[in-house]
C-alpha positions as a printed NumPy array, in Angstrom:
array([[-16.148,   2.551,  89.932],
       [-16.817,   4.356,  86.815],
       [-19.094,   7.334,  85.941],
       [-19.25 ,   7.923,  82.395],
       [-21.204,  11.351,  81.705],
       [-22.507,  13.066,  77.983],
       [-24.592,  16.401,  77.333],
       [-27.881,  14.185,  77.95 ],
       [-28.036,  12.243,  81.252],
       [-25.746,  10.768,  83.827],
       [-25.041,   7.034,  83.793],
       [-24.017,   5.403,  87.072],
       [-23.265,   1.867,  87.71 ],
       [-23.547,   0.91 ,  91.502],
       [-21.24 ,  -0.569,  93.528],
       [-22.041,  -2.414,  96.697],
       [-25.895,  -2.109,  97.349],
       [-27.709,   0.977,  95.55 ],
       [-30.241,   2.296,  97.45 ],
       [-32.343,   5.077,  95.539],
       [-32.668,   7.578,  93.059],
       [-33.04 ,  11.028,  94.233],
       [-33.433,  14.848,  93.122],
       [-31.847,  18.124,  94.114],
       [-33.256,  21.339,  92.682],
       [-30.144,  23.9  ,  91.101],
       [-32.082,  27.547,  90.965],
       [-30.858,  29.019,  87.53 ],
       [-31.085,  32.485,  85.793],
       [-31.155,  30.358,  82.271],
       [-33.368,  28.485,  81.004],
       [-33.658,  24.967,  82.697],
       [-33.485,  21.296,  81.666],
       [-34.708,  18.089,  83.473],
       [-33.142,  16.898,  86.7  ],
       [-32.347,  13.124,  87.555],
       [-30.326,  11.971,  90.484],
       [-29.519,   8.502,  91.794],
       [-27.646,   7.887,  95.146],
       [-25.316,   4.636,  95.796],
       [-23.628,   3.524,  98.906],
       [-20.004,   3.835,  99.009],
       [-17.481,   1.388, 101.125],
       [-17.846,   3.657, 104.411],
       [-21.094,   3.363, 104.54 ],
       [-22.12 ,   7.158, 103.443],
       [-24.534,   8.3  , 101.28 ],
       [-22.999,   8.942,  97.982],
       [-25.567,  10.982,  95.452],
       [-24.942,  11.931,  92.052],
       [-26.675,  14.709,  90.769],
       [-26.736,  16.143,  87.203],
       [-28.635,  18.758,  85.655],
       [-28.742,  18.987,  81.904],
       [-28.313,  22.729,  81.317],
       [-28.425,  23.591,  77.573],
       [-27.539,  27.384,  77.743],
       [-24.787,  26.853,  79.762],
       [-23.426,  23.325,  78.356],
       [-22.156,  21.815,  81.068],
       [-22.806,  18.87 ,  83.778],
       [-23.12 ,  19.417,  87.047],
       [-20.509,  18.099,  89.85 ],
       [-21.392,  14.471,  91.72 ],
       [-22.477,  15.855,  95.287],
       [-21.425,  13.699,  98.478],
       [-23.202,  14.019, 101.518],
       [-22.817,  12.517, 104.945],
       [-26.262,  11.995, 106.854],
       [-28.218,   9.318, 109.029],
       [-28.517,   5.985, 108.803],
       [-30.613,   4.909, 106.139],
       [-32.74 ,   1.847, 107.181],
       [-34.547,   1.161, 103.73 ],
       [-32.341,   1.421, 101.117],
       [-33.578,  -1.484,  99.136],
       [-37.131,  -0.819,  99.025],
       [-36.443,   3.109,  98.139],
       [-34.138,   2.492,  95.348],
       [-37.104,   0.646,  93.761],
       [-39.312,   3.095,  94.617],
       [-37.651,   5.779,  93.204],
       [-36.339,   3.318,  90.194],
       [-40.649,   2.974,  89.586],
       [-40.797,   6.739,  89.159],
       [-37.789,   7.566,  86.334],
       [-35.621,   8.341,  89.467],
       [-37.831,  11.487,  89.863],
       [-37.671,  12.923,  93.253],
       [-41.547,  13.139,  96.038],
       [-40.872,  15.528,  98.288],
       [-38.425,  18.037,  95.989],
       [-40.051,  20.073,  93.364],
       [-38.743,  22.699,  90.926],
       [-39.192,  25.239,  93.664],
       [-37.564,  23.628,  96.234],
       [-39.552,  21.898,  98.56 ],
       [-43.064,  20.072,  98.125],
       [-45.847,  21.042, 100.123],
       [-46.119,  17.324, 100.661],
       [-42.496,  17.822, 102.897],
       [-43.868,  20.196, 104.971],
       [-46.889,  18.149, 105.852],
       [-45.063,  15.297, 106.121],
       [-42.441,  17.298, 109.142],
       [-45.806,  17.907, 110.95 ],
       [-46.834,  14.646, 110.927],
       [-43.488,  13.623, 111.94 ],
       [-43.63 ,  16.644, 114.809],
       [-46.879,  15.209, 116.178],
       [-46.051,  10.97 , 116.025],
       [-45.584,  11.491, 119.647],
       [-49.521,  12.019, 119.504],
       [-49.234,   8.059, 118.707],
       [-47.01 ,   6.92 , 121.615],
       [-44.313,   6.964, 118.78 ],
       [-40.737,   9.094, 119.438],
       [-40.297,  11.312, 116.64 ],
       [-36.353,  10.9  , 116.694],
       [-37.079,   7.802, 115.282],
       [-37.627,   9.325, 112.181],
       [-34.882,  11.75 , 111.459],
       [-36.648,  14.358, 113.005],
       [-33.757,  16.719, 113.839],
       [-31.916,  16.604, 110.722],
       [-34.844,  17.286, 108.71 ],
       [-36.19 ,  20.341, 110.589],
       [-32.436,  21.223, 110.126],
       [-32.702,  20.825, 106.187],
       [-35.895,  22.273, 105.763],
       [-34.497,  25.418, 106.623],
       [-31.664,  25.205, 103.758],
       [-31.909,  25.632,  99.842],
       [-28.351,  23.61 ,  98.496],
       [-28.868,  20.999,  95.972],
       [-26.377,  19.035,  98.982],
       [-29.201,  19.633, 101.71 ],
       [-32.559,  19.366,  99.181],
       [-30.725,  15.71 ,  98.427],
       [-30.851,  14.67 , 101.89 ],
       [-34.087,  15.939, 102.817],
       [-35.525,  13.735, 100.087],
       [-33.733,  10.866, 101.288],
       [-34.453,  11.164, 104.582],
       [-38.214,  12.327, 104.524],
       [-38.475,   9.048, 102.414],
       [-36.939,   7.047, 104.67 ],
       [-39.239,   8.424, 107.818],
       [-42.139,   7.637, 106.012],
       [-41.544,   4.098, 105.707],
       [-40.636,   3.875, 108.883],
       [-43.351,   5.491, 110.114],
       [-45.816,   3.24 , 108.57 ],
       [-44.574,   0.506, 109.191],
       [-44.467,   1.791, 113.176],
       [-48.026,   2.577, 112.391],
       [-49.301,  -0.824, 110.908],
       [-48.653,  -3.146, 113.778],
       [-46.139,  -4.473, 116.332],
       [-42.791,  -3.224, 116.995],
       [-41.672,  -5.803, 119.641],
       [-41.598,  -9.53 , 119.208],
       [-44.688, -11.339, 120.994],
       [-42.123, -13.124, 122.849],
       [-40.603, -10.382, 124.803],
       [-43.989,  -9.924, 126.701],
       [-44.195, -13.618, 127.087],
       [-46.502, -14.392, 123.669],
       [-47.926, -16.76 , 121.398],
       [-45.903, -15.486, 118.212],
       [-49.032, -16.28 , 115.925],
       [-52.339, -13.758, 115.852],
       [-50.702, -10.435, 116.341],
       [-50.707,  -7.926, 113.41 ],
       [-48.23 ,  -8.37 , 111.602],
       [-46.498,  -4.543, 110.411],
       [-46.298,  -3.257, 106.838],
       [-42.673,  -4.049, 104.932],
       [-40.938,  -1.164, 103.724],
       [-41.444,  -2.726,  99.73 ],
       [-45.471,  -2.705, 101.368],
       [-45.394,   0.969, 101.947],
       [-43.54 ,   2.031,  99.275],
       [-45.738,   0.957,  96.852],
       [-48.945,   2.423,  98.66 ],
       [-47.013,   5.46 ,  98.44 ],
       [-46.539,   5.158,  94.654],
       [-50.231,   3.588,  94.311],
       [-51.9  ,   6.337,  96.237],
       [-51.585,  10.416,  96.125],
       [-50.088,  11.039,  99.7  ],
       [-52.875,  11.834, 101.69 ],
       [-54.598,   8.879, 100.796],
       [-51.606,   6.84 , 101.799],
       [-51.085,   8.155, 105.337],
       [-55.   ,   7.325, 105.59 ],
       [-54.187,   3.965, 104.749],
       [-51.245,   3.098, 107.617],
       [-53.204,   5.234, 110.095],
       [-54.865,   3.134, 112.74 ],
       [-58.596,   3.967, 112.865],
       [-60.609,   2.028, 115.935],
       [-62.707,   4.427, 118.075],
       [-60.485,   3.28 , 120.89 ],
       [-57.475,   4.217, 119.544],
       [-58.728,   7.92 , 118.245],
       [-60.181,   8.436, 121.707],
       [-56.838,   7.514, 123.29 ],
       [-54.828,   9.786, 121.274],
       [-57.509,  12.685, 121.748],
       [-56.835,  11.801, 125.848],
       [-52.836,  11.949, 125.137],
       [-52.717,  15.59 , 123.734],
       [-55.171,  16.583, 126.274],
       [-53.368,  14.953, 129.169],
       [-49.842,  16.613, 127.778],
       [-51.641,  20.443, 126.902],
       [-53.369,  19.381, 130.3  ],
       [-49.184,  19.209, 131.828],
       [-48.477,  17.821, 135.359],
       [-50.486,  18.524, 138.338],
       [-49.73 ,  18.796, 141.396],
       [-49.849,  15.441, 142.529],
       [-46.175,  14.987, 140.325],
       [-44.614,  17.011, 143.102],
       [-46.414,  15.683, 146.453],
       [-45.215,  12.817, 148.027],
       [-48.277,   9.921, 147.473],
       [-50.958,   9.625, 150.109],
       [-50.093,   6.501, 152.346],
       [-51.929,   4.406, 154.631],
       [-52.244,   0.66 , 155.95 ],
       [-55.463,  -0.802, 156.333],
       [-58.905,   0.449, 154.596],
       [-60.996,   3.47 , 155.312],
       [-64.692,   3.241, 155.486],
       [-67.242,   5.992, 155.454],
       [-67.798,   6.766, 158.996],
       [-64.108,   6.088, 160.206],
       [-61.333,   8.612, 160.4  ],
       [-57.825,   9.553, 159.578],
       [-55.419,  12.026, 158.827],
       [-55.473,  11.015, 155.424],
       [-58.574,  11.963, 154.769],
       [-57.947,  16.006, 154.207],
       [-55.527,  15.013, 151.366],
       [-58.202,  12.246, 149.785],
       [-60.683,  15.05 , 150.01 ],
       [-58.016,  17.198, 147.894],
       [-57.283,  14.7  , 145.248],
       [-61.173,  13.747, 144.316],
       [-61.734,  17.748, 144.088],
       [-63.635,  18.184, 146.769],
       [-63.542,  21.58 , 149.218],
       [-61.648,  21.433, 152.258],
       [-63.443,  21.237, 155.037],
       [-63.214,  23.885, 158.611],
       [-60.425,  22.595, 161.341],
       [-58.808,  19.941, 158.5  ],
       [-61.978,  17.73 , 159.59 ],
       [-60.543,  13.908, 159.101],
       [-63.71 ,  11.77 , 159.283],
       [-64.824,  10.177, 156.004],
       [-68.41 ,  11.464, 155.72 ],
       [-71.207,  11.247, 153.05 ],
       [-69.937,  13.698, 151.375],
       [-66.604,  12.316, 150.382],
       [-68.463,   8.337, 150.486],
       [-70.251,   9.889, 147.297],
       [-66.987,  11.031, 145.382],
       [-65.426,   8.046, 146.306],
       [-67.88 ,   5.388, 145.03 ],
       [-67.909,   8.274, 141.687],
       [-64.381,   7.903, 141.346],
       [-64.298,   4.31 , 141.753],
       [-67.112,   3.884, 138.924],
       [-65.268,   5.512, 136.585],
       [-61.89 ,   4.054, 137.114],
       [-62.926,   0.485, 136.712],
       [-63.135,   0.082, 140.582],
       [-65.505,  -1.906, 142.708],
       [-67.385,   0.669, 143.898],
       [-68.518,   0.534, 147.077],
       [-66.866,   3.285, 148.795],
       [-64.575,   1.51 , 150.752],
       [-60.932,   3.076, 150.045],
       [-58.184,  -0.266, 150.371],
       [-54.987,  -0.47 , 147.977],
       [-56.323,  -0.796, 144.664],
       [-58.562,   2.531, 144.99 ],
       [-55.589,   4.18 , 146.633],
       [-53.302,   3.546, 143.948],
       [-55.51 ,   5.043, 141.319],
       [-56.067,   8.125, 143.984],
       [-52.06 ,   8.067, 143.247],
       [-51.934,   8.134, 139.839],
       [-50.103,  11.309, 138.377],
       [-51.074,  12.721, 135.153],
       [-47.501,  11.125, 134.119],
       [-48.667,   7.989, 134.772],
       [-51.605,   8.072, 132.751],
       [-49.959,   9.373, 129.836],
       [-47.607,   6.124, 129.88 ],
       [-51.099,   4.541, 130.477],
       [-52.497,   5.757, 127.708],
       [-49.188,   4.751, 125.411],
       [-48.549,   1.595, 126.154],
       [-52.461,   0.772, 125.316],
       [-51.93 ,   2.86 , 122.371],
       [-49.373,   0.759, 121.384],
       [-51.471,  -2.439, 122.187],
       [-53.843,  -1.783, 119.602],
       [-51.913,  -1.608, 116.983],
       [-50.57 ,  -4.704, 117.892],
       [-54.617,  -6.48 , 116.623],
       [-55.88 ,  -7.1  , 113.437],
       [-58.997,  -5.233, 113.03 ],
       [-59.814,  -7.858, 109.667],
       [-61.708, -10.594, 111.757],
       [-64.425, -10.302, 109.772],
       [-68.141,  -9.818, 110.67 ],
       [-68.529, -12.198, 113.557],
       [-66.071, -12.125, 116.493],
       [-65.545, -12.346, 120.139],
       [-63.232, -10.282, 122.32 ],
       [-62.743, -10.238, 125.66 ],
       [-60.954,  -7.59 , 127.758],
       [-58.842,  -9.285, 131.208],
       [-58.38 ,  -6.22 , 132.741],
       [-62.007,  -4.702, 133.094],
       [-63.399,  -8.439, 132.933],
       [-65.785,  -8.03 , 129.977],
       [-66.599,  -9.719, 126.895],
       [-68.095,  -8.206, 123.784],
       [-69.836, -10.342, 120.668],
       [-69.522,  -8.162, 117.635],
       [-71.452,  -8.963, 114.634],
       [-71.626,  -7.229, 111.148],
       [-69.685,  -4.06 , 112.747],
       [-71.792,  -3.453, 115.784],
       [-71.707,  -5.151, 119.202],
       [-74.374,  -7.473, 119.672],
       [-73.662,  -8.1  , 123.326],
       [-71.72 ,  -7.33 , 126.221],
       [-71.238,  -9.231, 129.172],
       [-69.057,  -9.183, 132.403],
       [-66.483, -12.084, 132.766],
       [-64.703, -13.509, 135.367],
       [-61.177, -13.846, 134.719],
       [-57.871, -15.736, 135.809],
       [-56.313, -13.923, 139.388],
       [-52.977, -12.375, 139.414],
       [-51.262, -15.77 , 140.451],
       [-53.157, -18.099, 137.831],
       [-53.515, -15.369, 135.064],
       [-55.648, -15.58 , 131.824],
       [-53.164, -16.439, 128.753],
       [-53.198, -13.36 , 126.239],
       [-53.974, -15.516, 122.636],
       [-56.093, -15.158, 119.493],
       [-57.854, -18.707, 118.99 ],
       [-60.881, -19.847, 116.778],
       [-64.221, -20.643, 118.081],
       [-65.516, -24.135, 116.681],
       [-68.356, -25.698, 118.48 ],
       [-70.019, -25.433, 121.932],
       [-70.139, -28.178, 124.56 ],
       [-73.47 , -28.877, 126.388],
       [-73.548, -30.457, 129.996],
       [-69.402, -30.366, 129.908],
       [-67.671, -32.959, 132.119],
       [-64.594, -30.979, 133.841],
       [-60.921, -32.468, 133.646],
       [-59.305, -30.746, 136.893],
       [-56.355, -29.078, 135.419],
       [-52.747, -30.384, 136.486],
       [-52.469, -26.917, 138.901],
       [-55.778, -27.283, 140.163],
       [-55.267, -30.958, 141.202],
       [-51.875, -30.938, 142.685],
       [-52.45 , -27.562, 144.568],
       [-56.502, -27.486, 145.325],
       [-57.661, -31.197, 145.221],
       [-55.189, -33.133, 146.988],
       [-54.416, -31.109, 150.084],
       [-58.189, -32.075, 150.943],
       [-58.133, -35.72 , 149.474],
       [-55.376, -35.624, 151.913],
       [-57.519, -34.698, 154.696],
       [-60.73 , -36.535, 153.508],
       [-60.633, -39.234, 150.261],
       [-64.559, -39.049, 150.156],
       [-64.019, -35.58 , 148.93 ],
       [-64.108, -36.62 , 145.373],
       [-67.47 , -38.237, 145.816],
       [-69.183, -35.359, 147.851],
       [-68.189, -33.357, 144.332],
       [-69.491, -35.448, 141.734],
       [-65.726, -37.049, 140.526],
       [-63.915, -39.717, 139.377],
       [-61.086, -40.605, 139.415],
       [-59.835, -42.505, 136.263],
       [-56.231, -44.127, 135.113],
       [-55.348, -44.838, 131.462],
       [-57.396, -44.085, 128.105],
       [-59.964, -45.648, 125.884],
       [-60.203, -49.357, 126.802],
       [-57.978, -49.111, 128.752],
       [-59.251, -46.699, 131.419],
       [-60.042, -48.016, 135.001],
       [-62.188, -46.228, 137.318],
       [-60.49 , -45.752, 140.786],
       [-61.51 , -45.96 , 144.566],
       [-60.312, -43.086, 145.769],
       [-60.287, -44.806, 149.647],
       [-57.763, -47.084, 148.288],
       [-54.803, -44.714, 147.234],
       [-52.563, -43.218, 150.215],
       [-52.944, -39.33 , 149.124],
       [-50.203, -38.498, 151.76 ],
       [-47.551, -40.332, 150.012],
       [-48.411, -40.027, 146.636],
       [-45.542, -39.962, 143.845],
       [-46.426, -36.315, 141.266],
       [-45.931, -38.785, 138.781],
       [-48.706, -41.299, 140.009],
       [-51.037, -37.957, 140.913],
       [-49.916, -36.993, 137.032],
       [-51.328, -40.056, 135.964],
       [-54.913, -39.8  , 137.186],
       [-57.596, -38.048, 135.53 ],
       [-60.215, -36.592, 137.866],
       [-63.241, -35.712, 135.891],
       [-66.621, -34.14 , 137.338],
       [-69.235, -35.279, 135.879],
       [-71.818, -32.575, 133.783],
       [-74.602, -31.151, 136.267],
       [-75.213, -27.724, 137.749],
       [-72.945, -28.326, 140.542],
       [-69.686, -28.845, 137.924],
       [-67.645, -25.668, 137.877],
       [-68.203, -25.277, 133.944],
       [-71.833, -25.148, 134.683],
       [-74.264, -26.078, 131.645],
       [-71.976, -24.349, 128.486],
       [-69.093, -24.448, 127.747],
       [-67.174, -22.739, 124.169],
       [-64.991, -24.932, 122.18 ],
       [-61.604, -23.089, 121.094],
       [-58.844, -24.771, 121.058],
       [-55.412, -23.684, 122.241],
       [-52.322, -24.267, 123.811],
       [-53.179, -22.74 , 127.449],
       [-56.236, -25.152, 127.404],
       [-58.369, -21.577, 128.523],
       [-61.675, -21.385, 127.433],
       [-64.794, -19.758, 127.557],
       [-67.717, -21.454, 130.229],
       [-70.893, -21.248, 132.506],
       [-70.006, -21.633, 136.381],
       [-72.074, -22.633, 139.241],
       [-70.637, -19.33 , 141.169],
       [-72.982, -16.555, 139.559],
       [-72.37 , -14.632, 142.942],
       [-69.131, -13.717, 141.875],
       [-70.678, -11.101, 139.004],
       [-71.696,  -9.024, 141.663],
       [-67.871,  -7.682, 142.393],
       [-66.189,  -5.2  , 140.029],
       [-63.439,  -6.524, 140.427],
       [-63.831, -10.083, 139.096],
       [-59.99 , -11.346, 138.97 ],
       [-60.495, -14.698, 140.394],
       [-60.468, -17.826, 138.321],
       [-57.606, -20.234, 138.031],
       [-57.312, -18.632, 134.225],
       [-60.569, -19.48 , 132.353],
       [-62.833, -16.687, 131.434],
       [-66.305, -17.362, 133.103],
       [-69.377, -15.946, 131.648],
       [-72.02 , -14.447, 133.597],
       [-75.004, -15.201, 130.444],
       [-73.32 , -18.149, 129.   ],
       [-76.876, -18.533, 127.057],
       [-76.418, -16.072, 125.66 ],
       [-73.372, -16.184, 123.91 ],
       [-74.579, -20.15 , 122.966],
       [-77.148, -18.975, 121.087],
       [-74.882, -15.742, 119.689],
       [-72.454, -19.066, 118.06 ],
       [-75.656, -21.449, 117.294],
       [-76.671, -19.52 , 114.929],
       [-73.575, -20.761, 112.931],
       [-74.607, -24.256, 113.468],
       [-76.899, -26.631, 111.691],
       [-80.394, -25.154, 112.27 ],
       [-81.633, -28.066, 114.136],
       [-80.099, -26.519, 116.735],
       [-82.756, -23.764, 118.2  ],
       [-83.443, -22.634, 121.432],
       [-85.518, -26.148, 121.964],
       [-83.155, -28.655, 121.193],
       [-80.548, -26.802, 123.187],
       [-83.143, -27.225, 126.19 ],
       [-83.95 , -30.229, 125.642],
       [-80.544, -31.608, 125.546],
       [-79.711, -29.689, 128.535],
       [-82.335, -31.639, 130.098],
       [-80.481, -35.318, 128.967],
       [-77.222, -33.974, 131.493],
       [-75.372, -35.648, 128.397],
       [-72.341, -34.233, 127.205],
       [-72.714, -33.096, 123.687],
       [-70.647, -31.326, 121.686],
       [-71.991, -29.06 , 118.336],
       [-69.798, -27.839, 115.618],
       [-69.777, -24.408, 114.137],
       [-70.471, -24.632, 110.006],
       [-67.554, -21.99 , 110.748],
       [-65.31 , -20.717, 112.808],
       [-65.951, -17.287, 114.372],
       [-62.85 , -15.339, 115.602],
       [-61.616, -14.866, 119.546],
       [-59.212, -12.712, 121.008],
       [-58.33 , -12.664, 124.481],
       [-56.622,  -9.   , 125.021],
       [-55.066,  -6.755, 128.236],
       [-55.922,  -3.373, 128.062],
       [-55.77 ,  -0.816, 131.142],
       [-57.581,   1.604, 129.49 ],
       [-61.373,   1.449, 127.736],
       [-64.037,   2.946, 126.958],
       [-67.345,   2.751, 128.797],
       [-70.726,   2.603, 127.877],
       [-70.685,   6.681, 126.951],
       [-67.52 ,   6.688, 125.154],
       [-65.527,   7.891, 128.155],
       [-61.774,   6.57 , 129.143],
       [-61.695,   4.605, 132.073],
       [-57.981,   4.014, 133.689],
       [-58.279,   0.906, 134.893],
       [-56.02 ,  -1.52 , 136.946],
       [-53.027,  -3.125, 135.8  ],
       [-54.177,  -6.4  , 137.638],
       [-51.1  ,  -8.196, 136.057],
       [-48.74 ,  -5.902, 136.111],
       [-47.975,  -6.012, 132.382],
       [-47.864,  -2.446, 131.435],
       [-44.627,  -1.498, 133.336],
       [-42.815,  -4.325, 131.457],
       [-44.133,  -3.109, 128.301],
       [-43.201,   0.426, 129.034],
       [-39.879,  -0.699, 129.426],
       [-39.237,  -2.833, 126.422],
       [-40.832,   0.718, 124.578],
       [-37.942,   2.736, 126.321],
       [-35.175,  -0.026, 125.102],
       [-36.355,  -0.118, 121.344],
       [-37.295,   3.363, 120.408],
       [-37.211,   5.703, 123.98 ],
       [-40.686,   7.448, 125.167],
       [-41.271,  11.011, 123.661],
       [-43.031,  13.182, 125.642],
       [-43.311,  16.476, 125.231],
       [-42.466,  18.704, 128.358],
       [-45.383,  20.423, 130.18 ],
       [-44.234,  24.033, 129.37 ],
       [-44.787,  23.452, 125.825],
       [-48.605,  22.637, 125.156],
       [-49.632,  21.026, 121.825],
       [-50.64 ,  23.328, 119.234],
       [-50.19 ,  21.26 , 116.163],
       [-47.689,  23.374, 115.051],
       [-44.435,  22.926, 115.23 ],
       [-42.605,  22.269, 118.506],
       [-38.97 ,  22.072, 118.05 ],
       [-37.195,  22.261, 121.19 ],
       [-37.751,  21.936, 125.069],
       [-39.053,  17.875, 124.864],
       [-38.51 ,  15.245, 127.286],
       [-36.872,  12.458, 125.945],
       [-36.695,   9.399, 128.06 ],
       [-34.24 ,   6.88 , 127.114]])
């Protein structure tokens, strides 16, 4: 290697891979030239930075300064940036340090507010160097504050696992910024306007992170230190039980003279309140699901609250003006159209043992009067035990039973097969379609959106089932409780011979008929355990998968779970010691 130096400038040739050009500030008592500084990586791996400052009173060239500090995880994209600004240094100034630094520790101080771990972005180290004035310690801190922003942003702009690790299509999830991506927002934008530009804005996000300082300031209660309330069995209003005192206790209600242990009106009205708001079916009645949420410590819901966080960065919010979503956890669907929601409807949903596929697809067409193909599941585990028992099943439900394709296909007697003995690879081969009427299980509509899970959108001939709260129970479609609704939402994307009459009046035929979109409008299927309801309030509801434990844990492996201990409340100042850091 071979520095060659004159009166003017320093001249470095890099060896192995150069990562950036950075600036230290040297305080003088004479007058003071122009500072330029470029780093390189030397065989060990440490970060090697040459600093110069032409000083013409004094005649001489400053010393090359080594200095020993994190891993850098960027070096590429921040030797460019830095080469794209004359190697001049963004968070080092002639005074010392940049306002923009200190702004940029806060922010670093408070990712935590996002679910994200500050460590990951040398947050030690440069409280450490903001605290020192060296030209050795002012070239790190530039590094290193460069470094954390990329890092940052790209933690900001979308997923940090692989779809695959929670079991995943790969395609449809938001894909994060690069570091050469933030870098040149940074040197695009002033630096306010670039953290404004990585920063996730969806009214469900900002409410979440407004619930995750208040639930940390908020700190444990006691429930964190009480052993959980247990019991077998349900409780009703009327019927008793030494739990009852302690149930009474949680929901906030006064105790009552002698430790009174019948469930009256009283606590029948906080109950069904509490259920309400937590997503529950609420009727009152206090069974496992209820109890668990009774359960749920304030820790809890802050890892609630993270993991959902960290869900919603995971979905492009560029769908454009007409899109579907639909939430498995709280069973709903929303239509959205031109930024506002035109419609919201309650879903039923795949149960815990047949469970809705996560999976962003495209909407196409609709189907009116759908015939229904009984899925492989469905037939070997639903259909045949009672073709088993009865063969004239099939007929009593409107099917047929049908071998081979296209000219091929051969309608079969279903009297003349021996279900009992049955090969899976003769049941494999035979097609059991229901023909379209109001007793098929598809009902009258069904949405056209093709995917790998073969899970759609439909009508149902079980509107009953919209009455319950808690509406996991399909075999993984999403049912829709005002399927006209949403037909009419995606017709209007159609030809316009399709109005509300010729959609009756085909109806009316019981003739399968499928109608393309003139485009395609946008559908996500998502899992959150946390939403908003109608008034903009956070409802915790149930994991009904039991997805956001796994999650939680893949977090902890990649990056640990920062959370800051309950003695020291967030301020949005500084907080330098006394966190929890859960590895």
């Amino acid at each position: 290697m071979t520095l060659n130096f004159d009166n003017k400038k320093i001249r470095l040739f890099f060896v192995s891979v150069m990562i950036v050009a950075l600036y230290a500030v040297f305080s003088m008592t004479a007058n003071q030239g122009h500072a330029q500084i470029s780093p390189l990586l030397n065989d060990a791996g440490a970060t090697t930075i040459a600093l110069s400052v032409q000083q013409t009173s004094l005649n001489l060239d400053l010393d090359i300064v080594t200095a020993e500090s994190e891993q850098i995880r960027h070096k590429v994209a921040l030797q460019r940036f830095y080469e794209a600004r004359d190697n001049q240094p963004y968070w080092i100034n002639d005074s010392g340090v940049h306002s923009r630094a200190e702004a940029m520790y806060k922010i670093i101080d408070e990712a935590w507010t996002h679910g994200l771990n500050p460590h990951d972005y040398h947050y030690v180290d440069i409280y450490n160097l903001l605290e020192k004035n060296d030209r050795q310690s002012l070239a790190d801190l530039e590094l290193l504050l460069s470094d954390a922003f990329v890092r940052y942003a790209i933690d900001l702009s979308g997923k940090r696992l692989e779809p695959s690790a929670l079991g995943l299509e790969m395609e449809g999830w938001k894909v994060p910024l690069n570091a050469p991506d933030v870098t040149h927002i940074l040197l695009a934008h002033d630096f306010d306007a670039a953290l404004d530009m990585v920063q996730p804005k969806g009214q469900t996000y900002r409410a979440l992170r407004r619930e995750l300082i208040r639930l940390v300031n908020q700190g444990p209660g006691e429930k964190e230190y009480l052993l959980p309330i247990e019991f077998t069995g349900i409780l009703r209003p009327g019927s008793g039980h030494k739990a009852i005192p302690k149930i009474r206790e949680y929901l906030g209600l006064e105790a009552l003279k002698y430790n009174n242990t019948t469930y009256d009106d009283n606590l029948a009205a906080a109950v069904i309140r509490f259920q309400k708001e937590n997503g529950l079916e609420a009727d009152g009645v206090i069974g496992s699901n209820t109890l668990e949420v009774i359960n749920r410590t304030n820790m809890r819901k802050i890892e609630q609250v993270i993991v959902n966080m960290e869900r919603l960065r995971w979905v492009d919010t560029n769908r454009g003006d007409k899109f579907v979503i639909v939430n498995i956890p709280s069973a709903t669907l929303w239509a959205i159209e031109g930024g506002r929601v035109a419609f919201e409807m309650p879903v039923i949903v795949g149960n815990p043992v047949r469970q809705t596929n996560l999976f962003n697809a495209k909407i196409n067409g609709v189907r009116l009067n759908p015939d229904w193909t009984v899925p492989p599941t469905i037939k070997k585990f639903d259909i045949l035990p009672k073709l088993q028992e009865d063969p004239g099943y099939v007929d009593d439900k409107g099917m047929e039973l049908i071998q081979g394709y296209g000219a091929d296909a051969v309608t079969l007697d279903p009297h003349s097969i021996d279900w009992k003995n049955i090969s899976v690879r003769d049941l494999h081969s035979i097609r059991m379609v229901q023909v379209p009427g109001d007793h098929n299980p598809l009902g009258r509509y069904r949405v056209l959106m093709p995917n790998r899970h073969n899970i759609y959108l439909h009508d149902t001939n079980h509107k009953e089932l919209f009455s319950r709260s808690e509406r996991a129970l399909s075999s993984g479609c999403v049912r829709m409780q005002n399927p006209r609704q949403m037909i009419d939402f995606l017709l209007k994307d159609a030809d316009n011979m399709w109005d509300g009459d010729a959609v009756d009046s085909t109806l009316a035929t019981y003739k399968k008929t499928d109608i393309d979109l003139n485009r395609t409008v946008p559908v996500s299927l998502l899992y959150y355990t946390t939403w908003l309801d109608d008034n903009g309030d956070i409802v915790y509801g149930n994991d009904i998968y039991g997805r956001d434990q796994k999650l939680l844990h893949l977090l902890r492996n990649i990056d640990g779970v920062f959370i800051p201990v309950h003695n020291e409340r967030y301020t949005g100042a500084r907080s330098d010691a006394h966190f929890s850091y859960n590895q």
